[in-house]
Coordinates of C-alpha atoms in Angstrom, one line a residue:
M23 CA -19.6 21.2 21.5
S24 CA -19.1 21.8 18.0
T25 CA -21.2 24.9 16.4
T26 CA -23.7 24.0 13.8
I27 CA -24.9 26.6 11.2
D28 CA -28.5 26.3 9.8
T29 CA -28.7 26.1 6.1
G30 CA -32.5 26.1 6.0
G31 CA -32.7 22.6 5.6
E32 CA -30.7 21.8 2.4
V33 CA -29.5 18.3 1.9
R34 CA -26.1 17.8 0.3
D35 CA -26.2 14.5 -2.1
I36 CA -23.3 12.0 -2.4
D37 CA -21.7 12.1 -5.9
T38 CA -20.8 8.8 -6.3
G39 CA -18.8 9.1 -9.6
A40 CA -17.7 6.4 -11.2
P41 CA -14.0 4.6 -10.4
P42 CA -11.3 5.2 -13.7
Q43 CA -11.2 2.3 -15.8
R44 CA -7.6 3.5 -16.4
Y45 CA -4.6 1.8 -14.1
A46 CA -2.2 4.3 -12.3
R47 CA 0.9 4.8 -14.1
G48 CA 3.9 4.2 -11.7
W49 CA 6.0 1.3 -9.8
H50 CA 3.8 -1.2 -8.2
C51 CA 4.8 -3.9 -5.5
L52 CA 3.7 -7.3 -6.3
G53 CA 5.1 -8.9 -3.1
L54 CA 8.1 -10.3 -1.7
A55 CA 10.9 -11.3 -4.3
R56 CA 11.6 -14.4 -2.1
D57 CA 8.0 -16.2 -2.6
F58 CA 8.4 -15.9 -6.6
A59 CA 11.9 -17.4 -6.4
D60 CA 11.3 -20.9 -6.0
G61 CA 11.6 -22.3 -9.6
A62 CA 7.8 -22.6 -10.3
P63 CA 5.5 -19.9 -12.2
H64 CA 3.0 -17.6 -10.0
Q65 CA 0.0 -16.4 -11.3
V66 CA -0.6 -12.7 -10.3
A67 CA -4.3 -11.1 -11.2
A68 CA -3.2 -7.4 -11.8
F69 CA -4.3 -4.3 -14.1
G70 CA -7.3 -5.8 -15.2
T71 CA -5.4 -9.0 -16.7
E72 CA -3.1 -11.9 -15.4
L73 CA 0.4 -12.0 -15.5
V74 CA 2.6 -14.9 -14.7
V75 CA 5.8 -14.4 -12.6
F76 CA 9.2 -16.9 -12.8
A77 CA 12.4 -17.2 -12.0
G78 CA 14.6 -18.9 -14.4
E79 CA 17.8 -20.9 -13.6
D80 CA 19.6 -17.6 -13.5
G81 CA 17.7 -16.6 -10.5
A82 CA 16.4 -13.4 -12.4
L83 CA 12.7 -12.8 -11.7
N84 CA 10.7 -12.2 -14.9
V85 CA 7.1 -11.1 -15.3
L86 CA 5.3 -11.9 -18.7
D87 CA 1.3 -11.7 -19.7
A88 CA 0.0 -15.1 -18.5
F89 CA -1.7 -16.1 -21.4
C90 CA 0.5 -17.8 -24.3
R91 CA 0.0 -16.0 -27.7
H92 CA 0.2 -19.4 -29.5
M93 CA -3.3 -20.3 -28.7
G94 CA -3.8 -19.0 -25.2
G95 CA -2.4 -21.6 -22.8
N96 CA -2.0 -20.3 -19.0
L97 CA 1.7 -20.1 -18.6
A98 CA 1.4 -20.0 -15.0
L99 CA 0.1 -24.0 -15.1
G100 CA 3.6 -24.2 -17.3
T101 CA 7.0 -25.3 -16.2
V102 CA 10.3 -23.2 -15.8
K103 CA 13.0 -24.8 -18.0
G104 CA 16.2 -23.2 -18.0
N105 CA 15.4 -19.6 -18.4
T106 CA 12.1 -20.0 -20.2
I107 CA 8.5 -20.3 -19.2
A108 CA 7.1 -23.4 -21.1
C109 CA 3.6 -23.6 -21.9
P110 CA 1.5 -26.5 -20.5
F111 CA -0.5 -26.6 -24.0
H112 CA 2.0 -27.0 -26.7
D113 CA 5.4 -26.4 -24.9
W114 CA 6.2 -23.1 -26.5
R115 CA 9.3 -21.5 -24.3
W116 CA 9.1 -18.0 -23.6
R117 CA 12.1 -15.9 -22.5
G118 CA 12.1 -12.9 -19.6
D119 CA 12.1 -10.3 -22.4
G120 CA 8.9 -11.7 -24.2
K121 CA 10.4 -13.6 -27.0
C122 CA 9.8 -17.0 -27.5
A123 CA 13.1 -19.1 -27.5
G124 CA 12.0 -22.2 -29.1
I125 CA 9.2 -24.5 -30.1
P126 CA 10.3 -28.3 -29.8
Y127 CA 8.1 -29.4 -32.5
A128 CA 8.5 -27.0 -35.1
K129 CA 11.6 -26.1 -37.6
R130 CA 11.6 -22.4 -36.6
V131 CA 10.1 -19.7 -34.4
P132 CA 8.1 -17.5 -36.1
P133 CA 9.7 -14.0 -36.0
I134 CA 6.5 -12.3 -34.8
A135 CA 6.1 -14.5 -31.6
R136 CA 6.4 -12.3 -28.8
T137 CA 4.5 -11.6 -25.7
R138 CA 4.4 -8.7 -23.3
S139 CA 7.2 -8.5 -20.9
W140 CA 6.7 -6.3 -18.1
T141 CA 9.6 -4.1 -16.7
S142 CA 10.3 -5.1 -13.3
T143 CA 12.9 -4.7 -10.5
V144 CA 13.7 -5.8 -7.2
V145 CA 14.1 -3.6 -4.3
S146 CA 14.7 -4.2 -0.6
G147 CA 13.5 -7.6 -1.0
Q148 CA 10.4 -6.8 -2.9
L149 CA 9.3 -7.0 -6.5
F150 CA 8.1 -4.3 -8.3
V151 CA 6.5 -4.0 -11.8
W152 CA 6.3 -0.5 -14.2
H153 CA 2.9 -0.1 -15.6
D154 CA 1.8 2.8 -18.0
P155 CA -0.9 3.0 -20.6
Q156 CA 1.8 5.1 -22.8
G157 CA 4.3 2.4 -22.8
S158 CA 6.9 4.6 -21.1
V159 CA 10.3 3.7 -20.0
P160 CA 10.5 4.3 -15.9
P161 CA 11.9 7.7 -15.6
A162 CA 15.3 7.2 -13.0
E163 CA 13.7 10.2 -10.8
L164 CA 10.6 8.0 -10.0
A165 CA 12.9 5.0 -8.5
I166 CA 11.4 3.3 -5.4
P167 CA 14.1 4.3 -2.6
E168 CA 16.0 1.3 -0.6
I169 CA 15.1 0.9 3.0
P170 CA 18.7 1.5 4.4
T171 CA 18.4 -1.1 7.1
Y172 CA 16.9 -4.3 4.9
G173 CA 19.4 -7.3 5.0
D174 CA 21.0 -5.6 8.2
E175 CA 22.2 -8.3 10.7
G176 CA 20.8 -5.6 13.3
W177 CA 17.3 -5.7 11.9
T178 CA 14.7 -8.6 11.2
D179 CA 13.5 -9.7 7.9
W180 CA 10.2 -8.9 6.5
V181 CA 7.2 -9.8 8.2
W182 CA 4.4 -9.8 5.5
N183 CA 0.8 -9.7 5.0
S184 CA -1.7 -9.5 2.1
I185 CA -5.5 -8.7 1.9
D186 CA -7.5 -8.7 -1.5
V187 CA -10.1 -5.9 -1.5
T188 CA -13.1 -6.2 -3.5
G189 CA -15.9 -3.6 -3.9
S190 CA -13.3 -0.5 -3.6
H191 CA -10.9 1.2 -5.8
C192 CA -7.3 2.1 -4.7
R193 CA -8.2 5.6 -3.7
E194 CA -9.9 4.7 -0.3
I195 CA -6.4 3.6 0.9
V196 CA -4.8 6.7 -0.4
D197 CA -7.5 9.0 1.3
N198 CA -5.7 8.0 4.6
V199 CA -2.7 10.0 3.8
V200 CA -4.7 13.2 5.1
D201 CA -7.3 11.5 7.5
M202 CA -6.2 12.5 11.0
A203 CA -9.4 11.3 12.6
H204 CA -9.3 7.9 11.5
F205 CA -6.0 7.5 13.3
F206 CA -8.2 7.5 16.6
Y207 CA -11.2 5.4 15.6
V208 CA -9.5 2.7 13.4
H209 CA -5.8 2.7 14.3
Y210 CA -6.3 3.2 18.2
G211 CA -3.6 6.3 18.0
M212 CA -4.0 9.8 19.2
P213 CA -2.6 11.9 17.1
T214 CA -0.8 15.1 18.6
Y215 CA 0.9 16.6 15.5
F216 CA -0.1 15.8 12.0
K217 CA 1.1 17.9 8.7
N218 CA 1.0 16.8 4.8
V219 CA 3.3 17.8 2.3
F220 CA 2.6 16.9 -1.5
E221 CA 5.4 17.6 -4.0
G222 CA 6.0 16.1 -7.4
H223 CA 5.3 12.2 -7.0
I224 CA 5.7 12.0 -3.5
A225 CA 3.2 12.6 -0.7
S226 CA 3.9 12.5 2.7
Q227 CA 2.5 12.5 6.2
V228 CA 4.2 13.2 9.5
M229 CA 2.6 12.2 12.6
R230 CA 3.2 12.2 16.4
S231 CA 0.9 10.1 18.4
R232 CA 0.1 8.3 21.6
P233 CA -1.3 4.9 22.1
R234 CA -4.8 4.7 23.3
A235 CA -4.8 3.4 26.9
D236 CA -8.5 1.7 26.3
A237 CA -7.1 -0.2 23.4
V238 CA -4.5 -2.7 25.0
G239 CA -2.6 -5.2 22.5
V240 CA -2.5 -2.6 19.6
S241 CA 0.5 -0.9 20.7
Q242 CA 3.7 -2.7 22.0
S243 CA 3.9 0.3 24.4
T244 CA 2.0 0.4 27.7
N245 CA 3.4 3.9 28.4
Y246 CA 0.4 5.9 27.2
S247 CA 2.0 9.1 27.8
T248 CA 5.1 8.2 25.4
E249 CA 4.6 9.9 21.7
S250 CA 5.9 7.9 18.9
Q251 CA 6.6 9.1 15.3
S252 CA 5.6 8.6 12.1
D253 CA 7.3 10.0 8.8
A254 CA 5.4 8.1 6.0
S255 CA 5.7 8.8 2.3
Y256 CA 3.9 7.6 -1.0
F257 CA 6.5 7.0 -3.7
G258 CA 4.1 7.4 -6.6
P259 CA 0.4 6.1 -6.7
S260 CA 0.8 2.9 -4.7
Y261 CA 3.8 2.4 -2.3
M262 CA 4.5 4.0 0.9
I263 CA 7.4 3.6 3.3
D264 CA 6.5 4.5 6.8
K265 CA 9.5 5.2 9.2
L266 CA 8.4 4.8 12.6
W267 CA 9.8 6.0 16.0
S268 CA 8.4 3.8 18.9
G269 CA 8.6 2.9 22.4
G270 CA 10.1 6.3 23.6
R271 CA 12.8 6.4 20.9
D272 CA 14.7 9.6 20.2
H273 CA 12.8 11.2 17.2
D274 CA 16.3 13.1 16.2
G275 CA 17.9 9.5 15.8
D276 CA 17.3 6.7 13.2
P277 CA 13.7 5.1 13.3
N278 CA 13.6 1.5 15.1
I279 CA 10.7 0.5 12.7
Y280 CA 9.9 0.5 8.9
L281 CA 6.5 -0.3 7.7
V282 CA 5.9 -0.6 4.0
N283 CA 2.1 -0.2 3.1
C284 CA 1.3 -0.8 -0.8
H285 CA -1.2 -2.1 -3.1
Y286 CA -1.7 -3.0 -6.8
P287 CA -5.1 -3.0 -8.6
I288 CA -6.8 -6.2 -9.7
S289 CA -9.6 -4.5 -11.2
P290 CA -11.3 -0.8 -11.3
T291 CA -13.1 -2.2 -8.3
S292 CA -10.7 -4.4 -6.6
F293 CA -7.2 -4.3 -5.4
R294 CA -4.4 -6.3 -3.3
L295 CA -3.3 -4.5 -0.1
Q296 CA 0.1 -5.3 1.1
Y297 CA 1.9 -4.3 4.1
G298 CA 4.9 -5.7 5.7
V299 CA 7.3 -4.5 9.1
L300 CA 11.2 -4.4 9.5
V301 CA 12.1 -4.2 13.5
E302 CA 15.7 -3.4 15.0
K303 CA 16.6 -6.0 16.8
P304 CA 16.9 -4.8 20.4
A305 CA 20.8 -5.3 21.6
G306 CA 21.4 -8.5 23.2
M307 CA 18.3 -10.2 22.1
A308 CA 18.2 -13.6 20.3
D309 CA 16.8 -13.4 16.6
E310 CA 13.9 -15.4 17.7
Q311 CA 12.6 -13.1 20.2
A312 CA 13.2 -10.3 18.2
N313 CA 11.1 -11.9 15.2
Q314 CA 8.4 -12.5 18.0
I315 CA 8.4 -8.5 18.3
A316 CA 8.2 -8.4 14.5
Q317 CA 5.4 -10.6 14.7
A318 CA 3.7 -8.4 17.1
V319 CA 4.1 -5.4 15.5
A320 CA 2.5 -6.6 12.2
K321 CA -0.4 -7.9 14.6
G322 CA -1.2 -4.6 15.7
V323 CA -0.8 -3.0 12.4
A324 CA -3.2 -5.6 10.9
I325 CA -5.8 -5.0 13.4
G326 CA -6.6 -1.3 11.9
F327 CA -6.0 -2.5 8.3
E328 CA -8.8 -5.2 8.6
Q329 CA -11.3 -2.6 10.2
D330 CA -10.1 -0.1 7.1
V331 CA -11.1 -3.1 4.7
Q332 CA -14.4 -3.6 6.6
I333 CA -15.1 0.2 6.3
W334 CA -13.9 0.4 2.6
K335 CA -16.4 -2.9 1.8
N336 CA -19.2 -1.2 3.3
K337 CA -18.8 2.4 2.7
S338 CA -20.2 4.3 -0.5
R339 CA -17.5 5.9 -3.1
I340 CA -17.8 9.5 -2.8
D341 CA -16.4 12.2 -4.8
N342 CA -17.6 15.3 -3.1
P343 CA -16.8 14.5 0.7
L344 CA -18.3 16.8 3.1
L345 CA -15.4 18.4 5.1
C346 CA -14.7 20.0 8.4
E347 CA -11.5 21.9 9.1
E348 CA -10.0 19.0 10.8
D349 CA -10.2 16.7 7.9
G350 CA -7.5 17.7 6.4
P351 CA -6.6 18.3 2.5
V352 CA -8.7 15.5 1.0
Y353 CA -9.3 17.2 -2.2
Q354 CA -5.6 18.6 -2.6
L355 CA -4.5 15.1 -2.0
R356 CA -7.1 13.9 -4.9
R357 CA -5.6 16.4 -7.3
W358 CA -1.9 15.1 -6.5
Y359 CA -3.3 11.3 -7.0
E360 CA -4.9 12.3 -10.1
Q361 CA -1.6 12.8 -12.0
F362 CA -1.0 9.1 -12.0
Y363 CA -4.2 8.6 -14.0
V364 CA -3.5 11.3 -17.1
D365 CA -1.1 11.2 -19.7
V366 CA 2.0 12.4 -18.8
E367 CA 1.7 15.7 -21.0
D368 CA -1.7 16.2 -19.2
I369 CA -0.2 16.5 -15.9
A370 CA -1.2 20.2 -14.3
P371 CA 1.2 22.2 -12.2
E372 CA -1.6 22.2 -9.0
M373 CA -1.0 18.1 -9.1
V374 CA 2.5 18.3 -8.6
N375 CA 3.2 21.8 -7.1
R376 CA 4.5 21.7 -3.5
F377 CA 1.6 22.1 -0.9
E378 CA 1.9 21.9 2.8
Y379 CA -1.1 21.6 5.4
Q380 CA -1.2 21.0 9.4
I381 CA -4.1 20.1 11.4
D382 CA -4.7 21.7 14.7
T383 CA -5.1 18.6 17.1
E384 CA -6.0 20.5 20.3
R385 CA -9.7 20.0 20.3
A386 CA -9.5 16.6 18.7
L387 CA -7.5 15.4 21.8
K388 CA -9.6 16.6 24.3
S389 CA -12.6 15.0 22.9
W390 CA -10.9 11.7 22.5
Q391 CA -9.2 11.7 25.9
A392 CA -12.5 12.2 27.5
E393 CA -13.9 9.2 25.7
V394 CA -10.8 6.9 26.6
D395 CA -11.5 8.1 30.4
D396 CA -15.1 6.9 29.8
N397 CA -14.1 3.5 28.5
L398 CA -11.3 2.9 31.1
A399 CA -13.7 4.1 34.1
A400 CA -16.3 1.6 32.6
G401 CA -13.8 -1.1 32.0
R402 CA -14.7 -1.1 28.1
S403 CA -11.9 -2.0 25.7
A404 CA -12.3 0.1 22.5
L405 CA -11.5 -3.1 20.5
E406 CA -14.7 -4.6 21.4
A407 CA -16.7 -2.3 19.4
T408 CA -14.7 -2.4 16.6
R409 CA -13.3 -5.7 16.5
V410 CA -13.8 -6.8 12.6
P411 CA -15.9 -10.0 12.8
S412 CA -14.0 -13.4 11.6
A413 CA -16.1 -13.6 8.6
L414 CA -14.8 -10.5 7.7
T415 CA -11.2 -10.7 8.2
S416 CA -8.5 -10.9 5.7
R417 CA -6.9 -14.1 4.3
G418 CA -3.6 -12.6 5.6
E419 CA -0.8 -14.7 4.4
H420 CA 2.0 -14.2 7.5
Q421 CA 5.2 -15.3 5.9

């Protein structure tokens, strides 16, 4: 049993604070590039405004403010014409660089006819936009790294999912980087090793874990003594690459799964969570079967994420979490995260200096194994008590 210290009846109040009205500086993934490259305009609610994404006849993806600077028409309801997006209201034509390229009924285009063009890039088949309230050019050292196996014939293509989360700030999902215990209760794993490293704009989590024997269907492995390994890093405020070694894969070799976990803010209290997987094709396996494995991996990930969302929607915001020793460096992580919400000149050393922390998992594993054994003996599934009701599940986009 845990030791309890009597503090004389003092009650700790929750400081709910308030979510920042500012949006994080950094690269944000809007989704898979292929889903925006169909020759039609796409409206995206992000950063407290509306964007339009379109590919011109040259194939380049462009991101502009959605509302036409002429009379406010919604460009997302317009038409792609050549390398421009034409407003449905008066047919003003806007280029990807934000300049008005033409007005069919006018002699000349006003010199000030310019709208906001968002700096964007495509990495590993995903479309990113740069956001910065200070209007900076994205520094090269903050570039999103390529996933080396994307496009490799020996790997599947993306299996991608999206969930809109309302009533929560993005910080909720970032907190998971240090939250060792929730991997047992929400994601049905049993962490045997858990370490965090924060440095510069990167926050990393290294974890080894075993699947829960009382949560059949979440993990692809039925060998409950075999450890998998996860090496996950946030590159900036909203984009995580998770390298996974599963199914007894040698941890000294290359991973056999890449999981991307990313999000972008819609408003101060809502965000769009996205996650996708790439899976190495087993030798000799047909593409169709390999894609089924990727779908199954994504389904297991979705179970945990959907339960995360249910928790976020029903929990209190808390700026002063009450922690035990095994809860990890929550406050240090939040100091790291704060660097993206202040002007560059206000970034303090404690936000970016290297910090390492390893959690002792020994006691947690003993407790969790006893719970798993009790469930197995009683014929209970861990999923039965925590399954997300159908009314609360995501509107997942399995693509």
